[in-house]
Amino acid sequence: MPKDKLTVNFRFRERLNKMPGGKHHNYCYQCSACVAVCPAARFNENFNPRQILLKALLGAEDALIGENSPIWLCTNCYSCYERCPQDVRPIEVIIALKNMAVEKGTAPTNLAKLSENIAETGMSVTFSSAVKRRREELGLPELKPVPLEELQEIIKDDKKE
Ligand code: SF4
Ligand code: SF4
């Protein structure tokens, strides 16, 4: 058997199929239209949504949801969603992969802190009095209060599923 034989990890693909947004990875025909509109790919040579989709088609679990995966470089801008001719919705596949990484415990630790902040305050970054003062100096409007109870109810319901 040749050493470089490629084996598709169908088990990983089946798991990805079951994640919300994951199953559309099957439709990718590698045209690169998503790369052409991707701001993250333009500014970072380590990020390429077509390559992420190729790895998903191969079931490359370690490359996609292991430590140092490039999926975290995606800015969630949704440009690829609009451009993809195959309705792959690359951003949704990437979000599905991020959720798999969280389940596996390989997501970057600073993201866990952001999630905790959202659950506790409704904001990803703590809003200090210095930030408030700076906003006033810049003439920015006051931020509207976050509907924290509503948000926490949603989080609670989501954990039940
Ligand atoms: S995700 Fe869509 S746009 Fe990107 S390579 Fe696949 S088919 Fe093309
Ligand atoms: S959502 Fe992510 S992958 Fe899609 S175009 Fe934006 S940065 Fe690129």
GROMACS .gro file of N, CA and C and ligand atoms in nm:
model
  499
    1MET      N    1   0.085  -0.120   0.000
    1MET     CA    2   0.000   0.000   0.000
    1MET      C    3   0.089   0.126   0.000
    2PRO      N    4   0.064   0.220  -0.094
    2PRO     CA    5   0.149   0.340  -0.094
    2PRO      C    6   0.136   0.418   0.037
    3LYS      N    7   0.247   0.474   0.084
    3LYS     CA    8   0.247   0.544   0.214
    3LYS      C    9   0.155   0.666   0.214
    4ASP      N   10   0.145   0.734   0.097
    4ASP     CA   11   0.069   0.859   0.094
    4ASP      C   12  -0.077   0.838   0.053
    5LYS      N   13  -0.128   0.718   0.068
    5LYS     CA   14  -0.267   0.692   0.031
    5LYS      C   15  -0.361   0.778   0.117
    6LEU      N   16  -0.458   0.837   0.052
    6LEU     CA   17  -0.552   0.926   0.121
    6LEU      C   18  -0.678   0.849   0.159
    7THR      N   19  -0.715   0.856   0.284
    7THR     CA   20  -0.837   0.789   0.327
    7THR      C   21  -0.936   0.893   0.376
    8VAL      N   22  -1.058   0.890   0.322
    8VAL     CA   23  -1.159   0.986   0.365
    8VAL      C   24  -1.219   0.939   0.498
    9ASN      N   25  -1.227   1.031   0.592
    9ASN     CA   26  -1.283   0.999   0.723
    9ASN      C   27  -1.435   1.026   0.718
   10PHE      N   28  -1.510   0.925   0.676
   10PHE     CA   29  -1.655   0.944   0.661
   10PHE      C   30  -1.725   0.959   0.796
   11ARG      N   31  -1.666   0.903   0.899
   11ARG     CA   32  -1.729   0.917   1.033
   11ARG      C   33  -1.732   1.063   1.074
   12PHE      N   34  -1.621   1.133   1.049
   12PHE     CA   35  -1.617   1.275   1.083
   12PHE      C   36  -1.720   1.350   1.000
   13ARG      N   37  -1.730   1.314   0.870
   13ARG     CA   38  -1.827   1.384   0.784
   13ARG      C   39  -1.970   1.359   0.831
   14GLU      N   40  -1.997   1.239   0.876
   14GLU     CA   41  -2.133   1.211   0.927
   14GLU      C   42  -2.162   1.296   1.050
   15ARG      N   43  -2.061   1.311   1.136
   15ARG     CA   44  -2.081   1.397   1.255
   15ARG      C   45  -2.105   1.541   1.212
   16LEU      N   46  -2.030   1.586   1.112
   16LEU     CA   47  -2.047   1.723   1.062
   16LEU      C   48  -2.186   1.739   1.000
   17ASN      N   49  -2.233   1.638   0.930
   17ASN     CA   50  -2.367   1.641   0.869
   17ASN      C   51  -2.477   1.665   0.973
   18LYS      N   52  -2.453   1.614   1.093
   18LYS     CA   53  -2.556   1.625   1.198
   18LYS      C   54  -2.554   1.759   1.270
   19MET      N   55  -2.448   1.836   1.252
   19MET     CA   56  -2.442   1.967   1.317
   19MET      C   57  -2.525   2.067   1.237
   20PRO      N   58  -2.596   2.161   1.305
   20PRO     CA   59  -2.668   2.264   1.230
   20PRO      C   60  -2.573   2.336   1.133
   21GLY      N   61  -2.611   2.342   1.005
   21GLY     CA   62  -2.528   2.410   0.904
   21GLY      C   63  -2.418   2.325   0.845
   22GLY      N   64  -2.398   2.207   0.898
   22GLY     CA   65  -2.283   2.126   0.855
   22GLY      C   66  -2.304   2.048   0.726
   23LYS      N   67  -2.428   2.007   0.699
   23LYS     CA   68  -2.447   1.910   0.590
   23LYS      C   69  -2.425   1.968   0.450
   24HIS      N   70  -2.431   2.100   0.437
   24HIS     CA   71  -2.412   2.160   0.304
   24HIS      C   72  -2.267   2.146   0.255
   25HIS      N   73  -2.177   2.102   0.341
   25HIS     CA   74  -2.039   2.085   0.293
   25HIS      C   75  -2.031   1.985   0.179
   26ASN      N   76  -2.129   1.897   0.173
   26ASN     CA   77  -2.130   1.792   0.070
   26ASN      C   78  -2.143   1.848  -0.072
   27TYR      N   79  -2.193   1.969  -0.085
   27TYR     CA   80  -2.220   2.024  -0.219
   27TYR      C   81  -2.103   2.101  -0.279
   28CYS      N   82  -1.995   2.117  -0.204
   28CYS     CA   83  -1.883   2.200  -0.253
   28CYS      C   84  -1.815   2.135  -0.372
   29TYR      N   85  -1.801   2.210  -0.482
   29TYR     CA   86  -1.725   2.157  -0.597
   29TYR      C   87  -1.596   2.236  -0.620
   30GLN      N   88  -1.548   2.303  -0.516
   30GLN     CA   89  -1.414   2.359  -0.513
   30GLN      C   90  -1.389   2.467  -0.620
   31CYS      N   91  -1.484   2.556  -0.640
   31CYS     CA   92  -1.469   2.657  -0.745
   31CYS      C   93  -1.389   2.779  -0.699
   32SER      N   94  -1.378   2.800  -0.568
   32SER     CA   95  -1.303   2.913  -0.509
   32SER      C   96  -1.376   3.047  -0.512
   33ALA      N   97  -1.501   3.050  -0.553
   33ALA     CA   98  -1.573   3.178  -0.552
   33ALA      C   99  -1.575   3.238  -0.410
   34CYS      N  100  -1.583   3.153  -0.310
   34CYS     CA  101  -1.584   3.201  -0.171
   34CYS      C  102  -1.452   3.269  -0.135
   35VAL      N  103  -1.343   3.217  -0.189
   35VAL     CA  104  -1.210   3.274  -0.158
   35VAL      C  105  -1.200   3.416  -0.215
   36ALA      N  106  -1.257   3.435  -0.334
   36ALA     CA  107  -1.248   3.565  -0.402
   36ALA      C  108  -1.313   3.677  -0.322
   37VAL      N  109  -1.414   3.645  -0.241
   37VAL     CA  110  -1.483   3.751  -0.166
   37VAL      C  111  -1.445   3.753  -0.017
   38CYS      N  112  -1.359   3.661   0.023
   38CYS     CA  113  -1.332   3.644   0.167
   38CYS      C  114  -1.228   3.744   0.219
   39PRO      N  115  -1.267   3.835   0.310
   39PRO     CA  116  -1.169   3.932   0.361
   39PRO      C  117  -1.060   3.866   0.445
   40ALA      N  118  -1.095   3.760   0.515
   40ALA     CA  119  -0.994   3.692   0.599
   40ALA      C  120  -0.887   3.629   0.511
   41ALA      N  121  -0.929   3.573   0.395
   41ALA     CA  122  -0.832   3.511   0.304
   41ALA      C  123  -0.742   3.617   0.240
   42ARG      N  124  -0.799   3.736   0.219
   42ARG     CA  125  -0.721   3.843   0.156
   42ARG      C  126  -0.607   3.887   0.248
   43PHE      N  127  -0.634   3.888   0.378
   43PHE     CA  128  -0.533   3.943   0.469
   43PHE      C  129  -0.454   3.837   0.547
   44ASN      N  130  -0.489   3.711   0.531
   44ASN     CA  131  -0.416   3.609   0.604
   44ASN      C  132  -0.398   3.485   0.516
   45GLU      N  133  -0.274   3.457   0.481
   45GLU     CA  134  -0.250   3.345   0.388
   45GLU      C  135  -0.280   3.208   0.450
   46ASN      N  136  -0.298   3.206   0.582
   46ASN     CA  137  -0.331   3.078   0.647
   46ASN      C  138  -0.479   3.045   0.642
   47PHE      N  139  -0.558   3.137   0.589
   47PHE     CA  140  -0.703   3.113   0.587
   47PHE      C  141  -0.755   3.106   0.444
   48ASN      N  142  -0.830   3.000   0.414
   48ASN     CA  143  -0.885   2.982   0.280
   48ASN      C  144  -1.011   2.896   0.291
   49PRO      N  145  -1.130   2.956   0.271
   49PRO     CA  146  -1.253   2.877   0.291
   49PRO      C  147  -1.265   2.757   0.197
   50ARG      N  148  -1.212   2.768   0.074
   50ARG     CA  149  -1.218   2.651  -0.016
   50ARG      C  150  -1.137   2.536   0.043
   51GLN      N  151  -1.020   2.567   0.099
   51GLN     CA  152  -0.939   2.460   0.158
   51GLN      C  153  -1.007   2.400   0.281
   52ILE      N  154  -1.078   2.483   0.355
   52ILE     CA  155  -1.152   2.430   0.470
   52ILE      C  156  -1.259   2.333   0.422
   53LEU      N  157  -1.328   2.371   0.314
   53LEU     CA  158  -1.431   2.281   0.259
   53LEU      C  159  -1.369   2.153   0.205
   54LEU      N  160  -1.252   2.164   0.144
   54LEU     CA  161  -1.185   2.044   0.092
   54LEU      C  162  -1.150   1.950   0.209
   55LYS      N  163  -1.100   2.009   0.316
   55LYS     CA  164  -1.066   1.928   0.434
   55LYS      C  165  -1.192   1.865   0.494
   56ALA      N  166  -1.302   1.941   0.488
   56ALA     CA  167  -1.429   1.884   0.539
   56ALA      C  168  -1.470   1.765   0.453
   57LEU      N  169  -1.453   1.776   0.320
   57LEU     CA  170  -1.489   1.666   0.231
   57LEU      C  171  -1.400   1.543   0.254
   58LEU      N  172  -1.278   1.569   0.298
   58LEU     CA  173  -1.188   1.457   0.328
   58LEU      C  174  -1.207   1.405   0.470
   59GLY      N  175  -1.278   1.482   0.549
   59GLY     CA  176  -1.297   1.443   0.689
   59GLY      C  177  -1.172   1.463   0.772
   60ALA      N  178  -1.096   1.568   0.739
   60ALA     CA  179  -0.967   1.590   0.807
   60ALA      C  180  -0.989   1.650   0.946
   61GLU      N  181  -1.026   1.566   1.036
   61GLU     CA  182  -1.066   1.610   1.171
   61GLU      C  183  -0.957   1.690   1.242
   62ASP      N  184  -0.837   1.639   1.246
   62ASP     CA  185  -0.731   1.708   1.322
   62ASP      C  186  -0.703   1.846   1.266
   63ALA      N  187  -0.701   1.858   1.132
   63ALA     CA  188  -0.671   1.987   1.071
   63ALA      C  189  -0.784   2.087   1.095
   64LEU      N  190  -0.908   2.038   1.107
   64LEU     CA  191  -1.023   2.128   1.117
   64LEU      C  192  -1.061   2.162   1.260
   65ILE      N  193  -1.057   2.064   1.347
   65ILE     CA  194  -1.102   2.095   1.485
   65ILE      C  195  -0.996   2.059   1.589
   66GLY      N  196  -0.872   2.046   1.543
   66GLY     CA  197  -0.762   2.026   1.637
   66GLY      C  198  -0.711   2.162   1.685
   67GLU      N  199  -0.603   2.158   1.766
   67GLU     CA  200  -0.542   2.284   1.810
   67GLU      C  201  -0.492   2.359   1.686
   68ASN      N  202  -0.491   2.490   1.690
   68ASN     CA  203  -0.439   2.575   1.581
   68ASN      C  204  -0.516   2.563   1.450
   69SER      N  205  -0.641   2.526   1.455
   69SER     CA  206  -0.720   2.521   1.332
   69SER      C  207  -0.740   2.662   1.277
   70PRO      N  208  -0.740   2.679   1.143
   70PRO     CA  209  -0.761   2.813   1.086
   70PRO      C  210  -0.905   2.862   1.094
   71ILE      N  211  -0.999   2.776   1.134
   71ILE     CA  212  -1.141   2.817   1.132
   71ILE      C  213  -1.167   2.942   1.216
   72TRP      N  214  -1.082   2.964   1.319
   72TRP     CA  215  -1.105   3.077   1.410
   72TRP      C  216  -1.067   3.210   1.347
   73LEU      N  217  -1.005   3.208   1.228
   73LEU     CA  218  -0.969   3.332   1.158
   73LEU      C  219  -1.086   3.389   1.078
   74CYS      N  220  -1.194   3.314   1.065
   74CYS     CA  221  -1.312   3.360   0.991
   74CYS      C  222  -1.376   3.476   1.067
   75THR      N  223  -1.415   3.580   0.993
   75THR     CA  224  -1.473   3.699   1.057
   75THR      C  225  -1.626   3.695   1.065
   76ASN      N  226  -1.686   3.586   1.020
   76ASN     CA  227  -1.834   3.573   1.019
   76ASN      C  228  -1.903   3.682   0.937
   77CYS      N  229  -1.842   3.722   0.826
   77CYS     CA  230  -1.899   3.833   0.748
   77CYS      C  231  -2.012   3.789   0.654
   78TYR      N  232  -2.020   3.661   0.626
   78TYR     CA  233  -2.126   3.602   0.541
   78TYR      C  234  -2.111   3.633   0.391
   79SER      N  235  -2.000   3.693   0.348
   79SER     CA  236  -1.981   3.718   0.204
   79SER      C  237  -1.983   3.586   0.126
   80CYS      N  238  -1.921   3.484   0.182
   80CYS     CA  239  -1.915   3.354   0.112
   80CYS      C  240  -2.054   3.293   0.099
   81TYR      N  241  -2.136   3.315   0.196
   81TYR     CA  242  -2.274   3.262   0.195
   81TYR      C  243  -2.347   3.316   0.071
   82GLU      N  244  -2.329   3.445   0.046
   82GLU     CA  245  -2.398   3.509  -0.067
   82GLU      C  246  -2.339   3.467  -0.201
   83ARG      N  247  -2.208   3.443  -0.205
   83ARG     CA  248  -2.142   3.421  -0.333
   83ARG      C  249  -2.144   3.274  -0.379
   84CYS      N  250  -2.148   3.181  -0.291
   84CYS     CA  251  -2.130   3.039  -0.330
   84CYS      C  252  -2.240   2.992  -0.427
   85PRO      N  253  -2.202   2.944  -0.546
   85PRO     CA  254  -2.302   2.900  -0.644
   85PRO      C  255  -2.367   2.767  -0.608
   86GLN      N  256  -2.312   2.698  -0.510
   86GLN     CA  257  -2.363   2.566  -0.474
   86GLN      C  258  -2.445   2.568  -0.344
   87ASP      N  259  -2.469   2.685  -0.290
   87ASP     CA  260  -2.541   2.697  -0.163
   87ASP      C  261  -2.476   2.615  -0.051
   88VAL      N  262  -2.343   2.615  -0.054
   88VAL     CA  263  -2.270   2.543   0.052
   88VAL      C  264  -2.280   2.617   0.186
   89ARG      N  265  -2.293   2.750   0.176
   89ARG     CA  266  -2.296   2.833   0.296
   89ARG      C  267  -2.171   2.810   0.382
   90PRO      N  268  -2.054   2.836   0.325
   90PRO     CA  269  -1.929   2.804   0.396
   90PRO      C  270  -1.925   2.855   0.539
   91ILE      N  271  -1.976   2.975   0.563
   91ILE     CA  272  -1.974   3.029   0.699
   91ILE      C  273  -2.048   2.936   0.796
   92GLU      N  274  -2.158   2.878   0.750
   92GLU     CA  275  -2.235   2.790   0.840
   92GLU      C  276  -2.159   2.659   0.866
   93VAL      N  277  -2.087   2.613   0.763
   93VAL     CA  278  -2.004   2.493   0.784
   93VAL      C  279  -1.895   2.525   0.886
   94ILE      N  280  -1.837   2.645   0.872
   94ILE     CA  281  -1.730   2.685   0.965
   94ILE      C  282  -1.785   2.697   1.108
   95ILE      N  283  -1.905   2.753   1.122
   95ILE     CA  284  -1.964   2.764   1.256
   95ILE      C  285  -1.990   2.623   1.312
   96ALA      N  286  -2.036   2.531   1.226
   96ALA     CA  287  -2.057   2.393   1.270
   96ALA      C  288  -1.925   2.333   1.320
   97LEU      N  289  -1.818   2.361   1.246
   97LEU     CA  290  -1.685   2.310   1.287
   97LEU      C  291  -1.642   2.373   1.419
   98LYS      N  292  -1.672   2.502   1.436
   98LYS     CA  293  -1.636   2.568   1.562
   98LYS      C  294  -1.710   2.502   1.678
   99ASN      N  295  -1.836   2.471   1.656
   99ASN     CA  296  -1.912   2.405   1.763
   99ASN      C  297  -1.855   2.267   1.795
  100MET      N  298  -1.809   2.197   1.691
  100MET     CA  299  -1.747   2.066   1.714
  100MET      C  300  -1.617   2.081   1.794
  101ALA      N  301  -1.542   2.189   1.762
  101ALA     CA  302  -1.416   2.212   1.835
  101ALA      C  303  -1.444   2.243   1.983
  102VAL      N  304  -1.552   2.320   2.006
  102VAL     CA  305  -1.589   2.352   2.145
  102VAL      C  306  -1.624   2.223   2.218
  103GLU      N  307  -1.702   2.137   2.153
  103GLU     CA  308  -1.740   2.009   2.216
  103GLU      C  309  -1.617   1.923   2.245
  104LYS      N  310  -1.520   1.931   2.155
  104LYS     CA  311  -1.399   1.850   2.171
  104LYS      C  312  -1.302   1.911   2.272
  105GLY      N  313  -1.322   2.039   2.303
  105GLY     CA  314  -1.234   2.106   2.400
  105GLY      C  315  -1.108   2.162   2.337
  106THR      N  316  -1.111   2.186   2.206
  106THR     CA  317  -0.992   2.238   2.139
  106THR      C  318  -1.008   2.384   2.094
  107ALA      N  319  -1.118   2.448   2.133
  107ALA     CA  320  -1.138   2.588   2.096
  107ALA      C  321  -1.041   2.676   2.176
  108PRO      N  322  -0.997   2.789   2.119
  108PRO     CA  323  -0.905   2.878   2.193
  108PRO      C  324  -0.965   2.920   2.328
  109THR      N  325  -0.882   2.922   2.431
  109THR     CA  326  -0.934   2.948   2.566
  109THR      C  327  -0.992   3.089   2.581
  110ASN      N  328  -0.938   3.188   2.507
  110ASN     CA  329  -0.991   3.324   2.522
  110ASN      C  330  -1.137   3.333   2.476
  111LEU      N  331  -1.177   3.243   2.387
  111LEU     CA  332  -1.317   3.244   2.342
  111LEU      C  333  -1.411   3.199   2.452
  112ALA      N  334  -1.363   3.107   2.535
  112ALA     CA  335  -1.445   3.063   2.649
  112ALA      C  336  -1.474   3.183   2.739
  113LYS      N  337  -1.375   3.271   2.756
  113LYS     CA  338  -1.394   3.390   2.841
  113LYS      C  339  -1.498   3.484   2.778
  114LEU      N  340  -1.491   3.499   2.644
  114LEU     CA  341  -1.590   3.583   2.577
  114LEU      C  342  -1.731   3.526   2.597
  115SER      N  343  -1.744   3.393   2.585
  115SER     CA  344  -1.876   3.330   2.602
  115SER      C  345  -1.928   3.353   2.743
  116GLU      N  346  -1.836   3.341   2.842
  116GLU     CA  347  -1.878   3.364   2.981
  116GLU      C  348  -1.926   3.508   2.999
  117ASN      N  349  -1.854   3.603   2.939
  117ASN     CA  350  -1.895   3.744   2.949
  117ASN      C  351  -2.035   3.764   2.892
  118ILE      N  352  -2.061   3.702   2.776
  118ILE     CA  353  -2.193   3.717   2.713
  118ILE      C  354  -2.301   3.661   2.805
  119ALA      N  355  -2.273   3.544   2.864
  119ALA     CA  356  -2.373   3.482   2.951
  119ALA      C  357  -2.398   3.566   3.077
  120GLU      N  358  -2.292   3.633   3.127
  120GLU     CA  359  -2.306   3.707   3.253
  120GLU      C  360  -2.353   3.852   3.233
  121THR      N  361  -2.308   3.915   3.123
  121THR     CA  362  -2.338   4.058   3.107
  121THR      C  363  -2.413   4.091   2.979
  122GLY      N  364  -2.419   3.995   2.886
  122GLY     CA  365  -2.482   4.022   2.756
  122GLY      C  366  -2.387   4.086   2.658
  123MET      N  367  -2.262   4.107   2.700
  123MET     CA  368  -2.162   4.168   2.611
  123MET      C  369  -2.038   4.080   2.607
  124SER      N  370  -1.975   4.075   2.489
  124SER     CA  371  -1.856   3.989   2.479
  124SER      C  372  -1.737   4.052   2.551
  125VAL      N  373  -1.731   4.186   2.551
  125VAL     CA  374  -1.621   4.255   2.617
  125VAL      C  375  -1.678   4.339   2.730
  126THR      N  376  -1.616   4.333   2.846
  126THR     CA  377  -1.666   4.408   2.961
  126THR      C  378  -1.664   4.558   2.931
  127PHE      N  379  -1.774   4.623   2.964
  127PHE     CA  380  -1.792   4.765   2.933
  127PHE      C  381  -1.751   4.847   3.055
  128SER      N  382  -1.628   4.900   3.053
  128SER     CA  383  -1.577   4.972   3.169
  128SER      C  384  -1.621   5.119   3.168
  129SER      N  385  -1.603   5.186   3.286
  129SER     CA  386  -1.639   5.328   3.292
  129SER      C  387  -1.549   5.411   3.200
  130ALA      N  388  -1.424   5.366   3.181
  130ALA     CA  389  -1.332   5.437   3.091
  130ALA      C  390  -1.386   5.434   2.947
  131VAL      N  391  -1.441   5.321   2.907
  131VAL     CA  392  -1.496   5.309   2.771
  131VAL      C  393  -1.617   5.402   2.758
  132LYS      N  394  -1.698   5.406   2.866
  132LYS     CA  395  -1.816   5.491   2.864
  132LYS      C  396  -1.775   5.639   2.847
  133ARG      N  397  -1.673   5.676   2.925
  133ARG     CA  398  -1.624   5.815   2.918
  133ARG      C  399  -1.571   5.847   2.777
  134ARG      N  400  -1.497   5.755   2.721
  134ARG     CA  401  -1.440   5.776   2.588
  134ARG      C  402  -1.550   5.790   2.483
  135ARG      N  403  -1.655   5.710   2.498
  135ARG     CA  404  -1.768   5.719   2.404
  135ARG      C  405  -1.831   5.858   2.412
  136GLU      N  406  -1.844   5.907   2.536
  136GLU     CA  407  -1.904   6.041   2.554
  136GLU      C  408  -1.818   6.147   2.487
  137GLU      N  409  -1.684   6.135   2.508
  137GLU     CA  410  -1.591   6.231   2.447
  137GLU      C  411  -1.601   6.231   2.295
  138LEU      N  412  -1.627   6.114   2.239
  138LEU     CA  413  -1.635   6.103   2.093
  138LEU      C  414  -1.775   6.136   2.040
  139GLY      N  415  -1.866   6.167   2.132
  139GLY     CA  416  -2.001   6.204   2.091
  139GLY      C  417  -2.085   6.086   2.046
  140LEU      N  418  -2.046   5.967   2.092
  140LEU     CA  419  -2.123   5.847   2.053
  140LEU      C  420  -2.247   5.833   2.143
  141PRO      N  421  -2.354   5.777   2.091
  141PRO     CA  422  -2.476   5.765   2.174
  141PRO      C  423  -2.458   5.662   2.285
  142GLU      N  424  -2.540   5.676   2.388
  142GLU     CA  425  -2.537   5.578   2.497
  142GLU      C  426  -2.579   5.441   2.444
  143LEU      N  427  -2.516   5.337   2.496
  143LEU     CA  428  -2.555   5.203   2.451
  143LEU      C  429  -2.690   5.166   2.514
  144LYS      N  430  -2.772   5.097   2.436
  144LYS     CA  431  -2.900   5.053   2.490
  144LYS      C  432  -2.877   4.939   2.588
  145PRO      N  433  -2.959   4.931   2.694
  145PRO     CA  434  -2.939   4.821   2.789
  145PRO      C  435  -2.960   4.685   2.721
  146VAL      N  436  -2.882   4.588   2.764
  146VAL     CA  437  -2.891   4.453   2.705
  146VAL      C  438  -3.008   4.378   2.771
  147PRO      N  439  -3.095   4.312   2.693
  147PRO     CA  440  -3.203   4.233   2.754
  147PRO      C  441  -3.147   4.103   2.814
  148LEU      N  442  -3.078   4.120   2.929
  148LEU     CA  443  -3.001   4.009   2.986
  148LEU      C  444  -3.086   3.887   3.021
  149GLU      N  445  -3.202   3.914   3.083
  149GLU     CA  446  -3.286   3.800   3.125
  149GLU      C  447  -3.328   3.717   3.004
  150GLU      N  448  -3.367   3.787   2.898
  150GLU     CA  449  -3.409   3.720   2.775
  150GLU      C  450  -3.294   3.635   2.719
  151LEU      N  451  -3.177   3.697   2.718
  151LEU     CA  452  -3.058   3.630   2.666
  151LEU      C  453  -3.026   3.505   2.747
  152GLN      N  454  -3.032   3.520   2.880
  152GLN     CA  455  -2.999   3.406   2.966
  152GLN      C  456  -3.102   3.294   2.951
  153GLU      N  457  -3.226   3.333   2.923
  153GLU     CA  458  -3.331   3.232   2.899
  153GLU      C  459  -3.299   3.153   2.773
  154ILE      N  460  -3.255   3.225   2.668
  154ILE     CA  461  -3.219   3.158   2.542
  154ILE      C  462  -3.103   3.061   2.565
  155ILE      N  463  -3.002   3.108   2.640
  155ILE     CA  464  -2.885   3.023   2.667
  155ILE      C  465  -2.928   2.898   2.744
  156LYS      N  466  -3.018   2.918   2.841
  156LYS     CA  467  -3.066   2.807   2.923
  156LYS      C  468  -3.138   2.704   2.835
  157ASP      N  469  -3.226   2.753   2.746
  157ASP     CA  470  -3.301   2.664   2.656
  157ASP      C  471  -3.207   2.589   2.563
  158ASP      N  472  -3.102   2.661   2.515
  158ASP     CA  473  -3.009   2.601   2.422
  158ASP      C  474  -2.932   2.486   2.487
  159LYS      N  475  -2.901   2.503   2.617
  159LYS     CA  476  -2.827   2.398   2.688
  159LYS      C  477  -2.910   2.272   2.708
  160LYS      N  478  -3.045   2.292   2.711
  160LYS     CA  479  -3.136   2.176   2.733
  160LYS      C  480  -3.136   2.084   2.611
  161GLU      N  481  -3.109   2.142   2.488
  161GLU     CA  482  -3.124   2.064   2.364
  161GLU      C  483  -3.014   1.960   2.349
  162SF4     S1  484  -1.787   2.658  -0.083
  162SF4    FE1  485  -1.901   2.720  -0.267
  162SF4     S2  486  -1.785   2.895  -0.346
  162SF4    FE2  487  -1.650   2.788  -0.202
  162SF4     S3  488  -1.531   2.645  -0.327
  162SF4    FE3  489  -1.712   2.534  -0.253
  162SF4     S4  490  -1.866   2.554  -0.414
  162SF4    FE4  491  -1.712   2.712  -0.452
  163SF4     S1  492  -1.776   3.444   0.660
  163SF4    FE1  493  -1.563   3.379   0.698
  163SF4     S2  494  -1.514   3.240   0.529
  163SF4    FE2  495  -1.696   3.353   0.469
  163SF4     S3  496  -1.618   3.526   0.350
  163SF4    FE3  497  -1.643   3.598   0.562
  163SF4     S4  498  -1.443   3.563   0.659
  163SF4    FE4  499  -1.445   3.444   0.467
   0.00000   0.00000   0.00000
